[in-house]
Backbone as JSON Lines, residues from 0, in Angstrom:
{"i":0,"aa":"M","n":[103.32,114.11,99.36],"ca":[103.92,113.81,98.08],"c":[105.42,113.71,98.29]}
{"i":1,"aa":"R","n":[106.03,112.73,97.63],"ca":[107.47,112.51,97.72],"c":[108.06,112.67,96.32]}
{"i":2,"aa":"I","n":[109.03,113.56,96.2],"ca":[109.68,113.81,94.92],"c":[111.16,113.48,95.08]}
{"i":3,"aa":"T","n":[111.65,112.63,94.19],"ca":[113.05,112.23,94.22],"c":[113.68,112.62,92.9]}
{"i":4,"aa":"V","n":[114.79,113.33,92.97],"ca":[115.57,113.66,91.78],"c":[116.79,112.76,91.79]}
{"i":5,"aa":"L","n":[116.85,111.86,90.81],"ca":[117.97,110.94,90.67],"c":[118.97,111.55,89.7]}
{"i":6,"aa":"T","n":[120.23,111.53,90.08],"ca":[121.25,112.14,89.24],"c":[122.55,111.35,89.33]}
{"i":7,"aa":"V","n":[123.47,111.65,88.44],"ca":[124.81,111.11,88.51],"c":[125.74,112.2,89.04]}
{"i":8,"aa":"A","n":[126.94,111.82,89.44],"ca":[127.91,112.78,89.95],"c":[128.17,113.88,88.92]}
{"i":9,"aa":"D","n":[128.2,115.09,89.39],"ca":[128.53,116.26,88.57],"c":[127.55,116.54,87.44]}
{"i":10,"aa":"C","n":[126.33,116.06,87.53],"ca":[125.33,116.35,86.5],"c":[125.0,117.84,86.54]}
{"i":11,"aa":"P","n":[125.18,118.55,85.43],"ca":[124.91,119.99,85.42],"c":[123.43,120.33,85.54]}
{"i":12,"aa":"N","n":[122.55,119.33,85.37],"ca":[121.11,119.59,85.44],"c":[120.47,119.19,86.75]}
{"i":13,"aa":"A","n":[121.26,118.69,87.71],"ca":[120.71,118.26,88.99],"c":[120.07,119.42,89.74]}
{"i":14,"aa":"H","n":[120.81,120.48,89.94],"ca":[120.26,121.6,90.7],"c":[119.19,122.37,89.92]}
{"i":15,"aa":"P","n":[119.35,122.56,88.59],"ca":[118.23,123.14,87.84],"c":[116.95,122.3,87.95]}
{"i":16,"aa":"A","n":[117.09,120.97,88.01],"ca":[115.91,120.11,88.17],"c":[115.25,120.36,89.52]}
{"i":17,"aa":"L","n":[116.06,120.48,90.57],"ca":[115.51,120.79,91.9],"c":[114.81,122.15,91.89]}
{"i":18,"aa":"E","n":[115.42,123.13,91.25],"ca":[114.81,124.46,91.15],"c":[113.49,124.41,90.4]}
{"i":19,"aa":"R","n":[113.45,123.62,89.32],"ca":[112.22,123.49,88.53],"c":[111.12,122.81,89.35]}
{"i":20,"aa":"V","n":[111.49,121.79,90.12],"ca":[110.53,121.11,90.99],"c":[109.97,122.09,92.01]}
{"i":21,"aa":"T","n":[110.83,122.87,92.64],"ca":[110.39,123.85,93.63],"c":[109.44,124.86,93.01]}
{"i":22,"aa":"A","n":[109.77,125.35,91.83],"ca":[108.89,126.31,91.15],"c":[107.55,125.68,90.8]}
{"i":23,"aa":"A","n":[107.57,124.44,90.32],"ca":[106.34,123.77,89.92],"c":[105.46,123.43,91.12]}
{"i":24,"aa":"L","n":[106.07,123.2,92.27],"ca":[105.28,122.93,93.48],"c":[104.47,124.15,93.89]}
{"i":25,"aa":"D","n":[104.96,125.32,93.57],"ca":[104.22,126.56,93.83],"c":[103.73,126.65,95.26]}
{"i":26,"aa":"G","n":[104.62,126.32,96.2],"ca":[104.29,126.44,97.62],"c":[103.65,125.22,98.25]}
{"i":27,"aa":"R","n":[103.25,124.23,97.44],"ca":[102.69,123.01,98.01],"c":[103.77,122.25,98.76]}
{"i":28,"aa":"E","n":[103.38,121.56,99.8],"ca":[104.35,120.8,100.58],"c":[104.66,119.48,99.91]}
{"i":29,"aa":"A","n":[105.93,119.12,99.97],"ca":[106.39,117.84,99.44],"c":[107.73,117.52,100.06]}
{"i":30,"aa":"Q","n":[108.0,116.24,100.19],"ca":[109.32,115.79,100.61],"c":[110.14,115.68,99.32]}
{"i":31,"aa":"V","n":[111.21,116.47,99.22],"ca":[112.04,116.49,98.02],"c":[113.45,116.07,98.4]}
{"i":32,"aa":"E","n":[114.0,115.11,97.64],"ca":[115.37,114.7,97.9],"c":[116.13,114.51,96.6]}
{"i":33,"aa":"L","n":[117.43,114.75,96.69],"ca":[118.33,114.54,95.57],"c":[119.19,113.33,95.91]}
{"i":34,"aa":"I","n":[119.19,112.34,95.03],"ca":[119.97,111.12,95.26],"c":[120.94,110.94,94.1]}
{"i":35,"aa":"E","n":[122.21,110.77,94.44],"ca":[123.25,110.51,93.45],"c":[123.36,109.01,93.25]}
{"i":36,"aa":"V","n":[123.16,108.57,92.02],"ca":[123.18,107.15,91.67],"c":[124.56,106.82,91.11]}
{"i":37,"aa":"A","n":[125.16,105.75,91.63],"ca":[126.55,105.45,91.32],"c":[126.77,104.35,90.28]}
{"i":38,"aa":"D","n":[125.78,103.47,90.07],"ca":[126.03,102.37,89.13],"c":[124.73,101.91,88.48]}
{"i":39,"aa":"D","n":[124.89,101.07,87.45],"ca":[123.73,100.6,86.68],"c":[122.73,99.82,87.53]}
{"i":40,"aa":"A","n":[123.23,99.02,88.45],"ca":[122.32,98.23,89.29],"c":[121.43,99.16,90.13]}
{"i":41,"aa":"E","n":[122.02,100.2,90.67],"ca":[121.23,101.15,91.46],"c":[120.26,101.93,90.56]}
{"i":42,"aa":"A","n":[120.7,102.28,89.35],"ca":[119.82,102.96,88.4],"c":[118.6,102.09,88.09]}
{"i":43,"aa":"T","n":[118.83,100.81,87.9],"ca":[117.73,99.88,87.63],"c":[116.81,99.77,88.84]}
{"i":44,"aa":"R","n":[117.39,99.61,90.01],"ca":[116.6,99.45,91.23],"c":[115.74,100.68,91.51]}
{"i":45,"aa":"R","n":[116.28,101.86,91.26],"ca":[115.56,103.1,91.56],"c":[114.66,103.58,90.42]}
{"i":46,"aa":"G","n":[114.83,103.04,89.22],"ca":[114.02,103.49,88.09],"c":[114.55,104.77,87.48]}
{"i":47,"aa":"M","n":[115.86,104.85,87.31],"ca":[116.5,106.04,86.75],"c":[116.66,105.86,85.25]}
{"i":48,"aa":"Y","n":[116.09,106.78,84.48],"ca":[116.13,106.73,83.02],"c":[116.97,107.88,82.47]}
{"i":49,"aa":"G","n":[118.16,108.05,83.01],"ca":[119.03,109.15,82.62],"c":[119.04,110.2,83.71]}
{"i":50,"aa":"S","n":[120.05,111.05,83.66],"ca":[120.25,112.06,84.7],"c":[119.94,113.45,84.16]}
{"i":51,"aa":"P","n":[119.03,114.17,84.84],"ca":[118.29,113.8,86.03],"c":[116.97,113.11,85.7]}
{"i":52,"aa":"T","n":[116.56,112.22,86.59],"ca":[115.23,111.61,86.53],"c":[114.45,112.15,87.72]}
{"i":53,"aa":"I","n":[113.23,112.58,87.48],"ca":[112.36,113.08,88.55],"c":[111.27,112.05,88.79]}
{"i":54,"aa":"L","n":[111.25,111.52,90.01],"ca":[110.22,110.56,90.4],"c":[109.21,111.26,91.3]}
{"i":55,"aa":"I","n":[107.95,111.07,91.02],"ca":[106.87,111.6,91.85],"c":[106.2,110.41,92.5]}
{"i":56,"aa":"D","n":[106.33,110.32,93.8],"ca":[105.84,109.16,94.55],"c":[106.32,107.85,93.91]}
{"i":57,"aa":"G","n":[107.6,107.84,93.51],"ca":[108.23,106.64,93.0],"c":[108.04,106.36,91.52]}
{"i":58,"aa":"T","n":[107.32,107.23,90.81],"ca":[107.03,107.01,89.4],"c":[107.61,108.14,88.55]}
{"i":59,"aa":"D","n":[108.17,107.78,87.41],"ca":[108.69,108.77,86.46],"c":[107.61,109.1,85.45]}
{"i":60,"aa":"P","n":[106.96,110.26,85.58],"ca":[105.87,110.6,84.67],"c":[106.35,110.96,83.26]}
{"i":61,"aa":"F","n":[107.64,111.09,83.07],"ca":[108.18,111.49,81.77],"c":[108.87,110.36,81.02]}
{"i":62,"aa":"A","n":[108.89,109.16,81.57],"ca":[109.57,108.04,80.93],"c":[108.77,107.56,79.73]}
{"i":63,"aa":"P","n":[109.37,107.62,78.54],"ca":[108.66,107.1,77.38],"c":[108.58,105.58,77.43]}
{"i":64,"aa":"P","n":[107.59,104.98,76.79],"ca":[107.45,103.52,76.8],"c":[108.71,102.85,76.25]}
{"i":65,"aa":"G","n":[109.11,101.76,76.88],"ca":[110.21,100.96,76.41],"c":[111.59,101.44,76.81]}
{"i":66,"aa":"V","n":[111.68,102.57,77.49],"ca":[112.99,103.08,77.9],"c":[113.56,102.16,78.98]}
{"i":67,"aa":"V","n":[114.88,102.0,78.98],"ca":[115.53,101.15,79.97],"c":[116.34,102.03,80.93]}
{"i":68,"aa":"P","n":[116.47,101.61,82.18],"ca":[117.25,102.38,83.14],"c":[118.69,102.59,82.66]}
{"i":69,"aa":"S","n":[119.23,103.78,82.97],"ca":[120.61,104.07,82.56],"c":[121.19,105.23,83.36]}
{"i":70,"aa":"L","n":[122.5,105.35,83.28],"ca":[123.22,106.45,83.91],"c":[123.54,107.55,82.9]}
{"i":71,"aa":"S","n":[122.96,107.51,81.74],"ca":[123.25,108.47,80.69],"c":[122.68,109.85,81.04]}
{"i":72,"aa":"C","n":[123.1,110.85,80.27],"ca":[122.48,112.17,80.38],"c":[121.05,112.05,79.85]}
{"i":73,"aa":"R","n":[120.2,112.94,80.28],"ca":[118.81,112.88,79.85],"c":[118.37,114.22,79.3]}
{"i":74,"aa":"L","n":[117.64,114.16,78.2],"ca":[117.04,115.36,77.63],"c":[115.54,115.23,77.67]}
{"i":75,"aa":"Y","n":[114.88,116.33,77.93],"ca":[113.43,116.42,77.93],"c":[113.03,117.32,76.78]}
{"i":76,"aa":"R","n":[111.93,116.99,76.11],"ca":[111.41,117.82,75.02],"c":[110.29,118.7,75.56]}
{"i":77,"aa":"D","n":[110.41,120.0,75.34],"ca":[109.34,120.92,75.7],"c":[108.21,120.79,74.68]}
{"i":78,"aa":"A","n":[107.08,121.39,74.97],"ca":[105.92,121.3,74.07],"c":[106.25,121.81,72.67]}
{"i":79,"aa":"D","n":[107.17,122.78,72.57],"ca":[107.53,123.31,71.26],"c":[108.65,122.52,70.58]}
{"i":80,"aa":"G","n":[109.07,121.4,71.2],"ca":[110.09,120.54,70.62],"c":[111.51,120.87,71.05]}
{"i":81,"aa":"T","n":[111.69,121.93,71.82],"ca":[113.01,122.31,72.3],"c":[113.51,121.28,73.31]}
{"i":82,"aa":"A","n":[114.77,120.89,73.18],"ca":[115.37,119.94,74.12],"c":[115.98,120.7,75.29]}
{"i":83,"aa":"S","n":[115.81,120.14,76.48],"ca":[116.33,120.76,77.7],"c":[116.75,119.66,78.66]}
{"i":84,"aa":"G","n":[117.65,119.99,79.57],"ca":[118.11,119.03,80.56],"c":[117.16,118.84,81.72]}
{"i":85,"aa":"V","n":[116.06,119.61,81.74],"ca":[115.03,119.48,82.77],"c":[113.66,119.55,82.09]}
{"i":86,"aa":"P","n":[112.65,118.95,82.7],"ca":[111.32,119.01,82.07],"c":[110.76,120.42,82.09]}
{"i":87,"aa":"D","n":[109.91,120.7,81.12],"ca":[109.19,121.96,81.03],"c":[108.38,122.17,82.3]}
{"i":88,"aa":"E","n":[108.36,123.39,82.82],"ca":[107.66,123.66,84.08],"c":[106.17,123.35,83.98]}
{"i":89,"aa":"T","n":[105.55,123.64,82.85],"ca":[104.12,123.35,82.69],"c":[103.86,121.85,82.75]}
{"i":90,"aa":"A","n":[104.69,121.07,82.06],"ca":[104.53,119.6,82.08],"c":[104.78,119.07,83.49]}
{"i":91,"aa":"L","n":[105.75,119.64,84.18],"ca":[106.04,119.21,85.55],"c":[104.88,119.57,86.48]}
{"i":92,"aa":"R","n":[104.29,120.74,86.32],"ca":[103.11,121.11,87.12],"c":[101.97,120.13,86.88]}
{"i":93,"aa":"Q","n":[101.76,119.74,85.63],"ca":[100.7,118.78,85.31],"c":[100.98,117.44,85.98]}
{"i":94,"aa":"A","n":[102.22,117.01,85.93],"ca":[102.58,115.73,86.57],"c":[102.38,115.81,88.07]}
{"i":95,"aa":"L","n":[102.76,116.92,88.67],"ca":[102.6,117.09,90.11],"c":[101.14,117.16,90.52]}
{"i":96,"aa":"A","n":[100.32,117.69,89.65],"ca":[98.89,117.8,89.93],"c":[98.15,116.49,89.69]}
{"i":97,"aa":"G","n":[98.88,115.48,89.18],"ca":[98.24,114.2,88.91],"c":[97.55,114.17,87.57]}
{"i":98,"aa":"A","n":[97.85,115.14,86.71],"ca":[97.25,115.16,85.38],"c":[97.82,114.02,84.56]}
{"i":99,"aa":"N","n":[97.27,113.82,83.39],"ca":[97.77,112.77,82.5],"c":[99.24,113.0,82.24]}
{"i":100,"aa":"T","n":[99.98,111.92,82.02],"ca":[101.39,112.01,81.7],"c":[101.55,112.82,80.43]}
{"i":101,"aa":"P","n":[102.5,113.76,80.38],"ca":[102.73,114.53,79.16],"c":[102.99,113.59,77.99]}
{"i":102,"aa":"D","n":[102.63,114.05,76.78],"ca":[102.79,113.19,75.61],"c":[104.26,112.89,75.35]}
{"i":103,"aa":"Q","n":[104.52,111.97,74.47],"ca":[105.89,111.53,74.22],"c":[106.76,112.65,73.71]}
{"i":104,"aa":"D","n":[106.21,113.67,73.05],"ca":[107.03,114.78,72.59],"c":[107.66,115.51,73.75]}
{"i":105,"aa":"A","n":[107.05,115.43,74.92],"ca":[107.61,116.06,76.1],"c":[108.43,115.06,76.9]}
{"i":106,"aa":"G","n":[108.68,113.89,76.34],"ca":[109.42,112.84,77.03],"c":[110.9,113.09,77.05]}
{"i":107,"aa":"A","n":[111.63,112.05,77.34],"ca":[113.07,112.18,77.49],"c":[113.79,111.25,76.53]}
{"i":108,"aa":"T","n":[115.01,111.62,76.24],"ca":[115.87,110.77,75.43],"c":[117.25,110.75,76.06]}
{"i":109,"aa":"D","n":[117.99,109.71,75.78],"ca":[119.37,109.65,76.25],"c":[120.23,110.48,75.3]}
{"i":110,"aa":"C","n":[121.23,111.16,75.88],"ca":[122.08,111.97,75.03],"c":[123.54,111.6,75.12]}
{"i":111,"aa":"C","n":[123.94,110.98,76.21],"ca":[125.37,110.68,76.33],"c":[125.59,109.69,77.46]}
{"i":112,"aa":"T","n":[126.78,109.16,77.52],"ca":[127.13,108.23,78.57],"c":[128.08,108.93,79.53]}
{"i":113,"aa":"V","n":[127.96,108.63,80.8],"ca":[128.82,109.25,81.8],"c":[129.73,108.2,82.41]}
{"i":114,"aa":"A","n":[130.86,108.65,82.9],"ca":[131.78,107.75,83.59],"c":[131.26,107.5,84.99]}
{"i":115,"aa":"L","n":[131.43,106.28,85.48],"ca":[131.01,105.94,86.83],"c":[132.05,106.43,87.82]}
{"i":116,"aa":"R","n":[131.57,106.99,88.93],"ca":[132.45,107.4,90.01],"c":[131.8,107.03,91.32]}
{"i":117,"aa":"P","n":[132.58,106.61,92.3],"ca":[132.0,106.39,93.61],"c":[131.47,107.71,94.14]}
{"i":118,"aa":"A","n":[130.3,107.68,94.75],"ca":[129.71,108.91,95.26],"c":[128.8,108.57,96.42]}
{"i":119,"aa":"P","n":[128.52,109.57,97.27],"ca":[127.59,109.32,98.36],"c":[126.2,109.02,97.81]}
{"i":120,"aa":"A","n":[125.41,108.26,98.56],"ca":[124.09,107.85,98.1],"c":[123.09,108.99,98.11]}
{"i":121,"aa":"T","n":[123.21,109.93,99.03],"ca":[122.23,111.0,99.13],"c":[122.94,112.33,99.28]}
{"i":122,"aa":"I","n":[122.4,113.34,98.62],"ca":[122.9,114.7,98.76],"c":[121.75,115.54,99.26]}
{"i":123,"aa":"G","n":[122.04,116.49,100.06],"ca":[120.99,117.43,100.33],"c":[120.64,117.65,101.69]}
């Protein structure tokens, strides 16, 4: 399994997203990488729907229908409706297990726009 966390420079939720992925893996092996996305073209090419975006084998299980790639901040809705900068651990475990995609209430929304900065392509 390959897990990619796409983020923008200085995203405060990048490392919490990595921690959540590690917890949800619960000891299962996976290739996990953090990639800093620098511009809209790269966000489109990689399938980034806000920062952080978690891709599991190249697919974003939390992307609501019709969302467009962006460098904006991203919020995830927990099952109880609470907004968070990272997906709920239960929903992430389901996605990692190949369960059905969490419902739209657990999806993501854009919350803000970030300034573009040159940054390295990969961190970690």
